Short mmCIF file of C-alpha atoms and ligand atoms in Angstrom, two decimals:
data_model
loop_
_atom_site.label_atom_id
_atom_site.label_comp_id
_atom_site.label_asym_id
_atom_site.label_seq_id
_atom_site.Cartn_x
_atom_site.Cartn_y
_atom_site.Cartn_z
CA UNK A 1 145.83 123.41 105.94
CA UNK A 2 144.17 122.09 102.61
CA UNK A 3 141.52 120.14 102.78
CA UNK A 4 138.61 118.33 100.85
CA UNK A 5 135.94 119.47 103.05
CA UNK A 6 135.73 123.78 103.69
CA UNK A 7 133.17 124.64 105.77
CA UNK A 8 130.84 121.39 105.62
CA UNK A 9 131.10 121.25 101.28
CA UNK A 10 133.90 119.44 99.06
CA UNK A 11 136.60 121.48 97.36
CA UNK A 12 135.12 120.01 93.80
CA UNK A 13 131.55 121.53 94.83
CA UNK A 14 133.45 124.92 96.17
CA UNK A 15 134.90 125.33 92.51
CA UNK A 16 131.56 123.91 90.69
CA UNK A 17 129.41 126.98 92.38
CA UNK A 18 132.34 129.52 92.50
CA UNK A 19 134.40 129.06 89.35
CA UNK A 20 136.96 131.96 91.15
CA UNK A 21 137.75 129.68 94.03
CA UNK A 22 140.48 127.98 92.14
CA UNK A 23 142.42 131.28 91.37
CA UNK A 24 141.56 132.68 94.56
CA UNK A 25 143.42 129.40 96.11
CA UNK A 26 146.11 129.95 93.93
CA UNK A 27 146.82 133.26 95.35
CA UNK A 28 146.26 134.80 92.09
CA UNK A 29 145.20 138.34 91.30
CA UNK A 30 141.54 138.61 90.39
CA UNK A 31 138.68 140.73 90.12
CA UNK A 32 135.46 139.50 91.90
CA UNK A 33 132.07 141.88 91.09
CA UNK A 34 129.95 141.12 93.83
CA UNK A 35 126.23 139.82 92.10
CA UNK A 36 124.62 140.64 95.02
CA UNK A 37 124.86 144.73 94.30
CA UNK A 38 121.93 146.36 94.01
CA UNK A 39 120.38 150.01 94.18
CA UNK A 40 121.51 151.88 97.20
CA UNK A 41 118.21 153.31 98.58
CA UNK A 42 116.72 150.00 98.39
CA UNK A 43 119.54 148.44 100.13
CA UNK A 44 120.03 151.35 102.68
CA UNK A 45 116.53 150.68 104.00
CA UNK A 46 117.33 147.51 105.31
CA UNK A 47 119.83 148.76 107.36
CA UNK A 48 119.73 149.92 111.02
CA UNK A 49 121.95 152.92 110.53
CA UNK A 50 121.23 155.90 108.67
CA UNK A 51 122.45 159.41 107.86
CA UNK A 52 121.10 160.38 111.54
CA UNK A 53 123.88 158.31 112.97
CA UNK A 54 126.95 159.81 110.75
CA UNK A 55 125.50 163.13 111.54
CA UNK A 56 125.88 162.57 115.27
CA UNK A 57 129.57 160.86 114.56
CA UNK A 58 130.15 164.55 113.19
CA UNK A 59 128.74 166.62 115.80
CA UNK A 60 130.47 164.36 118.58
CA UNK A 61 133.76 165.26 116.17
CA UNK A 62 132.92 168.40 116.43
CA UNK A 63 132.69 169.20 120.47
CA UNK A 64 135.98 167.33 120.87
CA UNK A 65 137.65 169.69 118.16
CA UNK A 66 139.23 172.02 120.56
CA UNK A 67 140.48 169.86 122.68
CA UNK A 68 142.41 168.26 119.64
CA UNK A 69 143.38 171.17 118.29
CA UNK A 70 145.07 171.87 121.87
CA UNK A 71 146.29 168.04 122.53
CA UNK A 72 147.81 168.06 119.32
CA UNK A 73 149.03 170.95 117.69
CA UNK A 74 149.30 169.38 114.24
CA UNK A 75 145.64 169.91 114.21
CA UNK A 76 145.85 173.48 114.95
CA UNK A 77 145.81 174.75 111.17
CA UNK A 78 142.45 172.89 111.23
CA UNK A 79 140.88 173.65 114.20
CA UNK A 80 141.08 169.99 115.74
CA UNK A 81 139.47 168.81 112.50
CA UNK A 82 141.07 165.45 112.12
CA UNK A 83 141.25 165.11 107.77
CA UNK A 84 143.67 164.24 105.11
CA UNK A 85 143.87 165.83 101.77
CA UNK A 86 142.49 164.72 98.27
CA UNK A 87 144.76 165.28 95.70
CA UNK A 88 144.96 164.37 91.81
CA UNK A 89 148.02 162.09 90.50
CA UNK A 90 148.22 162.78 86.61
CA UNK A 91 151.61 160.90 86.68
CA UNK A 92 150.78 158.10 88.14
CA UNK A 93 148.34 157.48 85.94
CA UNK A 94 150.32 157.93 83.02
CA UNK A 95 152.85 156.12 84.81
CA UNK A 96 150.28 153.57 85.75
CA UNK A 97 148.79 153.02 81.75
CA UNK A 98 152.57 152.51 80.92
CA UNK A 99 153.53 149.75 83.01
CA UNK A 100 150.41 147.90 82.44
CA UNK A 101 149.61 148.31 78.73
CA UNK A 102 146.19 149.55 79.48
CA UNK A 103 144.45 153.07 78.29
CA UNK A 104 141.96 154.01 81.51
CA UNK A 105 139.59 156.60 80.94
CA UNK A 106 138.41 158.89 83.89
CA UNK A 107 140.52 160.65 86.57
CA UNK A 108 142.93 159.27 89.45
CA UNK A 109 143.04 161.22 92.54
CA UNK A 110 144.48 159.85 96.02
CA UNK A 111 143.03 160.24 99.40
CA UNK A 112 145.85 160.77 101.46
CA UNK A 113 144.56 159.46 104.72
CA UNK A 114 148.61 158.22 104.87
CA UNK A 115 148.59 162.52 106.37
CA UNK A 116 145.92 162.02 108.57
CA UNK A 117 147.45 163.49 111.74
CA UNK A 118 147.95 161.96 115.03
CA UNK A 119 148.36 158.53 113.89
CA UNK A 120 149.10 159.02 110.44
CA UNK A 121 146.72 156.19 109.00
CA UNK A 122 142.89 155.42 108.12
CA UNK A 123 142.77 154.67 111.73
CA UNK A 124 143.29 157.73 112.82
CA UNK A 125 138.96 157.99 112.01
CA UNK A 126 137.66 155.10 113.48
CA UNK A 127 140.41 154.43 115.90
CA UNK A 128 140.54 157.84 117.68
CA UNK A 129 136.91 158.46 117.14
CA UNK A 130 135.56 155.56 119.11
CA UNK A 131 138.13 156.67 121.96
CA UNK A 132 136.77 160.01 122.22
CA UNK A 133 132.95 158.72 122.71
CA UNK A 134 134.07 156.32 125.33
CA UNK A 135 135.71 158.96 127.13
CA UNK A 136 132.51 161.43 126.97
CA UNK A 137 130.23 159.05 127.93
CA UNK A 138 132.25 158.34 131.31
CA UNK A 139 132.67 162.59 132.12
CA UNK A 140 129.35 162.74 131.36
CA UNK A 141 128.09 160.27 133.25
CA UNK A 142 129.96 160.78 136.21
CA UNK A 143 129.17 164.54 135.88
CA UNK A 144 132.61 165.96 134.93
CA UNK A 145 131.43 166.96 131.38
CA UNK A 146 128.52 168.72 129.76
CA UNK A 147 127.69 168.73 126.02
CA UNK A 148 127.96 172.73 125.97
CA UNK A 149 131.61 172.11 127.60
CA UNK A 150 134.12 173.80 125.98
CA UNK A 151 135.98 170.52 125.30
CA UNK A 152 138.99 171.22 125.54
CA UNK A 153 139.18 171.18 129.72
CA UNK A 154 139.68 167.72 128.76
CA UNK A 155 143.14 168.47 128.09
CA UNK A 156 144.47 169.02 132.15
CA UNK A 157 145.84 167.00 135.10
CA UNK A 158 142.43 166.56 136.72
CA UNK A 159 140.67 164.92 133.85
CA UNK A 160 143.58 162.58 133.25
CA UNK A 161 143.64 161.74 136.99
CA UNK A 162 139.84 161.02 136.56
CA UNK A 163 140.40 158.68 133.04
CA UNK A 164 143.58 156.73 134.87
CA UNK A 165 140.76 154.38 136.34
CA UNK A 166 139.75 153.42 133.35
CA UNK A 167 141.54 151.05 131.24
CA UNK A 168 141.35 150.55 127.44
CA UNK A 169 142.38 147.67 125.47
CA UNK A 170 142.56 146.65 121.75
CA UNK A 171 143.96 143.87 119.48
CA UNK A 172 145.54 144.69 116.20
CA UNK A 173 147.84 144.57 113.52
CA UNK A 174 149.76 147.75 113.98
CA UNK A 175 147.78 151.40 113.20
CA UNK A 176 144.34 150.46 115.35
CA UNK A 177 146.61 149.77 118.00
CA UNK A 178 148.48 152.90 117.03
CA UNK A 179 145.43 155.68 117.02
CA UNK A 180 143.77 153.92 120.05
CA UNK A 181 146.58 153.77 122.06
CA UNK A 182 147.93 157.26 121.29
CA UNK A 183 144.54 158.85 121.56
CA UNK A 184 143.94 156.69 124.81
CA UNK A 185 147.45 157.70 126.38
CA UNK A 186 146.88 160.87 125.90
CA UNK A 187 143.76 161.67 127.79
CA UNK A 188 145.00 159.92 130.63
CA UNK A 189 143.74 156.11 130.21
CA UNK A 190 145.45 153.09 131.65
CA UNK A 191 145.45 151.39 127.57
CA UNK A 192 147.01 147.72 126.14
CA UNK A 193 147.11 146.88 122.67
CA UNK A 194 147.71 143.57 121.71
CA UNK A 195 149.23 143.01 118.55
CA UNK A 196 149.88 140.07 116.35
CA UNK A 197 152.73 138.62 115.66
CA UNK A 198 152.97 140.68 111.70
CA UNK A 199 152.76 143.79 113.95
CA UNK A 200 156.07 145.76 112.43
CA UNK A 201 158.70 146.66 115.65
CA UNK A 202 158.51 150.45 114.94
CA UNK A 203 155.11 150.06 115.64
CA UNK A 204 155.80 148.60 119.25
CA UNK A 205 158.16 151.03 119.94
CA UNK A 206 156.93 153.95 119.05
CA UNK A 207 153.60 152.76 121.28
CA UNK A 208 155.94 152.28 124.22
CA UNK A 209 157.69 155.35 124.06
CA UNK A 210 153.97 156.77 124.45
CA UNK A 211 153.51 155.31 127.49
CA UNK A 212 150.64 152.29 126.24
CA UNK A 213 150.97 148.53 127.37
CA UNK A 214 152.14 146.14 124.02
CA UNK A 215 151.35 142.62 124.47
CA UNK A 216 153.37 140.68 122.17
CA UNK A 217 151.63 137.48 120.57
CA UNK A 218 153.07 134.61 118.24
CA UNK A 219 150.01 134.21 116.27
CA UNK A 220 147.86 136.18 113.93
CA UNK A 221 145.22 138.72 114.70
CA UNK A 222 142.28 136.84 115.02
CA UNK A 223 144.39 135.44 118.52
CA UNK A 224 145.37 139.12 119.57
CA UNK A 225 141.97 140.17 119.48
CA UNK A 226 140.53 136.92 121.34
CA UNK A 227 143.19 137.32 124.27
CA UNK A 228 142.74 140.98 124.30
CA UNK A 229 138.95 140.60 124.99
CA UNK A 230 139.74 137.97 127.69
CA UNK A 231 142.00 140.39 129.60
CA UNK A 232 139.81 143.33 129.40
CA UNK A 233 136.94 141.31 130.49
CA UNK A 234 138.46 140.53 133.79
CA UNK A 235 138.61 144.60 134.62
CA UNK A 236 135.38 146.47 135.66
CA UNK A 237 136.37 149.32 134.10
CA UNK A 238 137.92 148.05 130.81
CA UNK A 239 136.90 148.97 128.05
CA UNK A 240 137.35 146.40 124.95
CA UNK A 241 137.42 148.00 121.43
CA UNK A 242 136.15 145.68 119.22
CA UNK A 243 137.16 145.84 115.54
CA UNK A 244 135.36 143.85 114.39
CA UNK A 245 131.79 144.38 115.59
CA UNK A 246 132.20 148.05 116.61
CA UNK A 247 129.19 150.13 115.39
CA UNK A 248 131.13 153.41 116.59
CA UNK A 249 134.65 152.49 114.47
CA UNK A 250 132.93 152.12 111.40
CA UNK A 251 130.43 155.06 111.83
CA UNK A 252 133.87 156.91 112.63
CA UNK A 253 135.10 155.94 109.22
CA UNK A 254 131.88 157.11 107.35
CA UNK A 255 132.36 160.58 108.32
CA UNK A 256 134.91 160.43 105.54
CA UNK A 257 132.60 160.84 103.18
CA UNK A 258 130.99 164.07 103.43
CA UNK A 259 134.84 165.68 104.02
CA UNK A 260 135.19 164.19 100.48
CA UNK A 261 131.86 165.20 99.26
CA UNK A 262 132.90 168.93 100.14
CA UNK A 263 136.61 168.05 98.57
CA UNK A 264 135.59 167.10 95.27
CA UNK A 265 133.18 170.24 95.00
CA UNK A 266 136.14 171.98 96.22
CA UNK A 267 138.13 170.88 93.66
CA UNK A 268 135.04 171.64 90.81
CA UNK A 269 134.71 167.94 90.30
CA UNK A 270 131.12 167.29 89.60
CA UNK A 271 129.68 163.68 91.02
CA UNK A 272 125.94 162.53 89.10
CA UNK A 273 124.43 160.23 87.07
CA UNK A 274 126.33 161.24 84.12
CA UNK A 275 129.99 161.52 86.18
CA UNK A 276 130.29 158.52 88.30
CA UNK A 277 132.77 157.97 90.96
CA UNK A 278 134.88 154.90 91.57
CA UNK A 279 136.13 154.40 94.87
CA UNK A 280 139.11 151.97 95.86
CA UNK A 281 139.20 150.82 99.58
CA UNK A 282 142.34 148.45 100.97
CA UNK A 283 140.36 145.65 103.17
CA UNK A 284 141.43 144.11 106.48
CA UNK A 285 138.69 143.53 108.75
CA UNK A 286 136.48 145.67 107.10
CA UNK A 287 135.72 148.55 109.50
CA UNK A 288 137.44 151.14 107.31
CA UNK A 289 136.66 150.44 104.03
CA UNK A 290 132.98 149.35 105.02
CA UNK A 291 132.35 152.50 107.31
CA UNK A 292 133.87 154.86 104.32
CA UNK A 293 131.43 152.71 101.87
CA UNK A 294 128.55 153.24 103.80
CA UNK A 295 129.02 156.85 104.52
CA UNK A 296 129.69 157.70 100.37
CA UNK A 297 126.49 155.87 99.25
CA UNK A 298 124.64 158.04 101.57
CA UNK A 299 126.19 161.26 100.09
CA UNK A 300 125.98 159.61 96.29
CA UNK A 301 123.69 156.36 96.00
CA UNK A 302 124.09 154.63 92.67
CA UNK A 303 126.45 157.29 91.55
CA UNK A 304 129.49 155.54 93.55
CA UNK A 305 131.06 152.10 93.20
CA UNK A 306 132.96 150.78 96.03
CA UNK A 307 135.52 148.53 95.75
CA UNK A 308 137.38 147.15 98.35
CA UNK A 309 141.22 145.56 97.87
CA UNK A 310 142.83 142.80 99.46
CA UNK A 311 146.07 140.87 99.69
CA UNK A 312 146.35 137.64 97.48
CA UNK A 313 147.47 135.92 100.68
CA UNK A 314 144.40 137.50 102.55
CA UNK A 315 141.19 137.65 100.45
CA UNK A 316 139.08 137.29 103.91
CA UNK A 317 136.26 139.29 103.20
CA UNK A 318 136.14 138.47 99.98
CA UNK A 319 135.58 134.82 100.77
CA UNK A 320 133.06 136.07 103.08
CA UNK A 321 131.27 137.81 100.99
CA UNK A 322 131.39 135.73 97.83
CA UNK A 323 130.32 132.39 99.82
CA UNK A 324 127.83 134.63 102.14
CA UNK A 325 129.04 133.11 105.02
CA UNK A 326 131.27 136.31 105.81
CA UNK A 327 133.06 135.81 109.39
CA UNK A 328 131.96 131.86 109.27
CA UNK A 329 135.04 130.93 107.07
CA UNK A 330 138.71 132.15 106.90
CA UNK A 331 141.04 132.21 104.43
CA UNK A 332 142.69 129.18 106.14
CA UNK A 333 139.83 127.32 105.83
CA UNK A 334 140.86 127.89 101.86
CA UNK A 335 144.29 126.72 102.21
CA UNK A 336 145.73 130.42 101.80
CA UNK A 337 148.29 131.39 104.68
CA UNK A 338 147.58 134.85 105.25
CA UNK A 339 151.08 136.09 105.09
CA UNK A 340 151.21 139.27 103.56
CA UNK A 341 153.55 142.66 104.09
CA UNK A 342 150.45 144.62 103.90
CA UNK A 343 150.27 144.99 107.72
CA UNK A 344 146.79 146.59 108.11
CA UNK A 345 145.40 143.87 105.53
CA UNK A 346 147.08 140.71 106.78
CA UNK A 347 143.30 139.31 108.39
CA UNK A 348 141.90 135.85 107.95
CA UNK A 349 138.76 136.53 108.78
CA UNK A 350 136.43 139.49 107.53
CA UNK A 351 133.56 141.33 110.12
CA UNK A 352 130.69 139.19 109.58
CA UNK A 353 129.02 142.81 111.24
CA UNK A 354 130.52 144.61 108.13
CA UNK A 355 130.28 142.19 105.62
CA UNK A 356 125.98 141.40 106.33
CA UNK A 357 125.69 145.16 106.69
CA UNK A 358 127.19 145.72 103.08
CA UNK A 359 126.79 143.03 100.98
CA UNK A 360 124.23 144.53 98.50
CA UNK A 361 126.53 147.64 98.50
CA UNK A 362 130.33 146.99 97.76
CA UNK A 363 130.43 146.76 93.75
CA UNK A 364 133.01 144.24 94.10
CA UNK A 365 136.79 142.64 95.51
CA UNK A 366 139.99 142.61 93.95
CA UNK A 367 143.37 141.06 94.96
CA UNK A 368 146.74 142.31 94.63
CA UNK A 369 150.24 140.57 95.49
CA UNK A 370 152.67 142.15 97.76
CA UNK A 371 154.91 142.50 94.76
CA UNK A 372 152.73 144.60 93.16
CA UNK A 373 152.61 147.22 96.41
CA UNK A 374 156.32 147.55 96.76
CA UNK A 375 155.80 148.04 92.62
CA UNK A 376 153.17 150.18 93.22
CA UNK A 377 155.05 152.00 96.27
CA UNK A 378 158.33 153.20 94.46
CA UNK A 379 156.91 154.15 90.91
CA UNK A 380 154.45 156.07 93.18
CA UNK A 381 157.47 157.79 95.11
CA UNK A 382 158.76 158.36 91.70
CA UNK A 383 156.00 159.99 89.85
CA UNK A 384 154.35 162.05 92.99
CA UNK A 385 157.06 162.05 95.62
CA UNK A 386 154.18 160.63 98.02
CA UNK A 387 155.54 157.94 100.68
CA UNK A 388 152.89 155.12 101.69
CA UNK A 389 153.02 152.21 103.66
CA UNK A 390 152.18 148.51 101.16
CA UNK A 391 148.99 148.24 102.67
CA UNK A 392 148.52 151.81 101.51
CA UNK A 393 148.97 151.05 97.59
CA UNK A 394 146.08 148.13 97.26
CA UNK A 395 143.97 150.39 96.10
CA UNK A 396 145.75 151.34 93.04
CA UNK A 397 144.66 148.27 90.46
CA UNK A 398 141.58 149.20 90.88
CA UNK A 399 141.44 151.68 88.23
CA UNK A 400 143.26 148.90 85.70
CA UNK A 401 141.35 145.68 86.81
CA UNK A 402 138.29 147.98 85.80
CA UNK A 403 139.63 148.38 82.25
CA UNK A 404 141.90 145.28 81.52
CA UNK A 405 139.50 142.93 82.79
CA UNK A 406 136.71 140.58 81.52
CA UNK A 407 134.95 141.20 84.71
CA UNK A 408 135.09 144.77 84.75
CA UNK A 409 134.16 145.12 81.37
CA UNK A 410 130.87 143.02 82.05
CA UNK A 411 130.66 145.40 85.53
CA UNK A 412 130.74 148.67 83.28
CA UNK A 413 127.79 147.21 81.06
CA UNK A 414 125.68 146.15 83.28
CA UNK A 415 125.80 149.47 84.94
CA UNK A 416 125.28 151.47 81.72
CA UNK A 417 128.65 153.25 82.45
CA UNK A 418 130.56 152.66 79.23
CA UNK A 419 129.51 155.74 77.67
CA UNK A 420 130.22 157.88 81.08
CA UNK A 421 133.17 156.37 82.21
CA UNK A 422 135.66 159.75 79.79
CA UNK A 423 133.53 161.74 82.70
CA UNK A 424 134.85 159.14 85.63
CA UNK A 425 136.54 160.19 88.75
CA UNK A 426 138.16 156.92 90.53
CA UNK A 427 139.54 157.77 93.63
CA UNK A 428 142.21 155.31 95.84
CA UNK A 429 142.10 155.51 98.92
CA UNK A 430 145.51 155.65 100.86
CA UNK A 431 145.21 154.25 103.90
CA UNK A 432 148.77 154.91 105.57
CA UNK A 433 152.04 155.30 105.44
CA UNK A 434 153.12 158.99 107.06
CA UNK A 435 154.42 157.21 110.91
CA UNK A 436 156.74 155.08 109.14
CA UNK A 437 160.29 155.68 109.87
CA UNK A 438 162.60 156.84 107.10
CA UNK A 439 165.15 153.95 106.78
CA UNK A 440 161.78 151.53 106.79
CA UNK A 441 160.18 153.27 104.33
CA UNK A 442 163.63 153.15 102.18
CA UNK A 443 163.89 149.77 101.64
CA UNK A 444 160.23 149.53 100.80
CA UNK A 445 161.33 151.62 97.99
CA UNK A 446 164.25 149.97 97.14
CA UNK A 447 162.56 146.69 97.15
CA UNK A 448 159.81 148.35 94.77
CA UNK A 449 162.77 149.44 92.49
CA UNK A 450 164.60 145.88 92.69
CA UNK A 451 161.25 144.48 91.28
CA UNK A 452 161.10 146.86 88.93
CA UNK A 453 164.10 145.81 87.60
CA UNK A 454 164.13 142.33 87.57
CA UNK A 455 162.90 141.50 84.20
CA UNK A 456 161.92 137.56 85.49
CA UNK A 457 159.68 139.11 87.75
CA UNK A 458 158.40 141.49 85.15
CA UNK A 459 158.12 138.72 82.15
CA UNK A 460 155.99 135.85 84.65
CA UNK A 461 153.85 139.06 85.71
CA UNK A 462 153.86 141.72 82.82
CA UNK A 463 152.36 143.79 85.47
CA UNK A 464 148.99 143.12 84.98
CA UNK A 465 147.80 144.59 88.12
C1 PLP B 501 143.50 148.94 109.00
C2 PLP B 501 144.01 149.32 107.70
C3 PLP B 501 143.26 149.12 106.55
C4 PLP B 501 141.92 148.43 106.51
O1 PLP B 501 141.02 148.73 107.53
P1 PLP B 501 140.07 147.59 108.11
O2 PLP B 501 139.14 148.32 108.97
O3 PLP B 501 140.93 146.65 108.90
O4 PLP B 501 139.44 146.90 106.96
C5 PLP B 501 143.81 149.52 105.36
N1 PLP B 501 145.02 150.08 105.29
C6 PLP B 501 145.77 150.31 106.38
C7 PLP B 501 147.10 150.95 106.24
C8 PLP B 501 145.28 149.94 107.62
O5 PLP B 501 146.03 150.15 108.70
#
């Protein structure tokens, strides 16, 4: 619902301060660069959390790895080491410059976190991570479980009898609700998810067929989470996994960056002052993109620029960060209707916990239509044969918007990059896409193709991304 007063100011004051509301209410595609950035190490000592905490995210990671590697033999090849691959995409890129009229300098690689095993989605860090740490704090506490345990006991009759007490419950869009309750199910907890009303069916089903509790709501996620907390509250041993406040999801997420850190070296791909990395995140909440943030400016300070991607139809966080009132205001308060088919992305309102922790950190927000991600999605098929989910594709502009874009350009200058960026490695982060079934993921294509195609679609937006 429009109105003239958002949040205790009038619209005409809104637009007077933020000369990007108007676009941003127009469901436009922009580029926001956040003026609040400043230099990491500075901004990293404000902060509660440090390198300590990832460090202890890893180690935790690393006690339950046999036990994954034996409750999922996907994970086998790696030990019960729970990562996706980073790979370059040369044709996209050229594919990419094509369709949008616009040179790029730099490299594009892809983190495939769409492969991430188990739940086959960013989630699959966070998600599964803060599962396992709820589960070894109850053996341990109730003396079932040492720290020197070979883990994997975990995986046997007694320990699941043990974890049936406990219940676990979670609201969400689709993958949380997929890595939680997979990763709950399986070590024996009693787990709901409640999912909004965007949630995709496949998602539902496949949860059910796994044994976890889907409660169905008519309303958006904000609602599922609210009525998920309610319900858990009212068991003594229910455990509510809160997305949007959770220090463990998004300390789950960081991890990511070291695995890159040793990727990139892998791959002889130097990251410094004179080789900057860019970074493309898709946004819902925040927990992902934020935790992933916060864990690469530990490994490479001022040397990495985060940016995180949103729907047109769902710029929550950044509203929240923009205004700095973060989870105070919603994109309804806005007028926008946060209907998107980016599943993962489709949130009104960012983590005010994420969005205070970060906001001298994230270089900036951009917004992408949903026509652009089936776009995005088919020539993507086309060029690397890899499959993602929308959601998984919002990432992509980044590398343009950097290039074809007034605000960019004035990003790259006041950074002193212009001169680096021929050494640039931008990375976009894919955030999902390997669970979804075949005939779905066909007439995402399809639809990508159509679009493709229809030169009234291409002439009103000459794909400028
Ligand atoms: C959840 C999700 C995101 C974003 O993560 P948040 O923690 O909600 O910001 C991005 N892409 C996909 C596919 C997701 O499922």
């Amino acid at each position: 619902m429009k109105k003239d007063f958002i949040v205790g100011k009038a619209l005409t004051q809104w637009k007077r301060e933020y000369p990007l509301v108007e676009k941003i209410m127009a469901t436009q595609e922009i580029l926001w660069a956040n003026p609040k950035y400043s230099s990491s190490v500075e901004a990293m000592k404000q902060l509660k959390m440090g390198s300590r905490d990832v460090e202890e995210v890893e180690e935790r990671l690393k006690r339950f790895a046999p036990y994954i590697a034996r409750a999922f033999p996907e994970t086998r090849q790696t030990k019960g080491l729970i990562e996706s691959p980073l790979v370059r995409i040369p044709e996209m890129q050229r594919k990419l410059e094509h369709l949008c009229h616009q040179k790029v300098q730099g490299k594009l690689l892809l983190k495939c976190d769409n492969q991430l095993p188990i739940s086959g989605s960013i989630k699959a860090r966070g998600g599964i991570y803060e599962v396992l740490k709820h589960a070894e704090d109850l053996a341990i506490r109730n003396n079932r479980l040492c720290l020197e345990d070979d883990y994997s006991v975990l995986d046997n009759d007694s320990f699941k009898d043990f974890f049936s007490q406990y219940s676990i419950a979670v609201g969400s869009t689709g993958n949380l609700g997929l890595s939680i309750g997979i990763m709950s199910a399986k070590l024996g907890f009693r787990v709901t998810v409640h999912m909004s009303a965007d949630a995709k069916q496949w998602k539902k089903d496949m949860l059910r067929s796994k044994g976890v509790m889907v409660v169905e709501y008519a309303s958006d996620y904000s609602k599922a989470v609210e009525e998920g907390r309610k319900q858990s509250n009212t068991d003594p041993k229910g455990y509510f996994i809160d997305d949007e406040n959770s220090k463990d999801l998004f300390l789950g997420y960081a991890v990511a960056a070291h695995r890159l850190k040793q990727q990139l070296e892998d791959m002889q791909i130097v990251v410094d002052e004179d080789h900057p990395l860019f970074v493309y995140l898709p946004c819902g909440v925040g927990g992902g993109p934020g935790g992933v943030t916060f864990g690469l400016k530990l490994m490479f300070q001022d040397n990495v620029h985060c940016f995180f991607s949103e729907p047109t139809h769902a710029p929550a966080m950044l509203l929240g960060l923009m205004t700095g009132l973060h989870n105070q205001v919603s994109v309804g308060d806005f007028g926008i209707d946060n209907i998107t088919d980016a599943d993962g992305l489709a949130v009104g309102r960012p983590s005010g916990f994420v969005g205070r922790t970060l906001e001298n950190l994230i270089s900036g927000v951009f917004t992408v239509n949903d026509e652009s991600l089936y776009i995005l999605l088919s020539v993507l098929s086309d060029s690397e044969n890899i499959q993602l989910e929308p959601s998984a594709l919002a990432g992509l502009p980044g590398i343009i918007r950097l290039f074809n874009n007034q605000v960019g350009h004035q990003y790259l200058e006041d950074h002193q990059l212009n001169h680096k960026m021929g050494n640039a490695v931008h990375v976009s982060w894919a955030t999902g896409g390997s669970m979804v079934p075949k005939d779905i993921m066909e007439g995402y294509y399809e639809k990508g193709l159509r679009l493709l195609a229809d030169n009234n679609y291409i002439l009103t937006h000459p794909l400028k991304l």
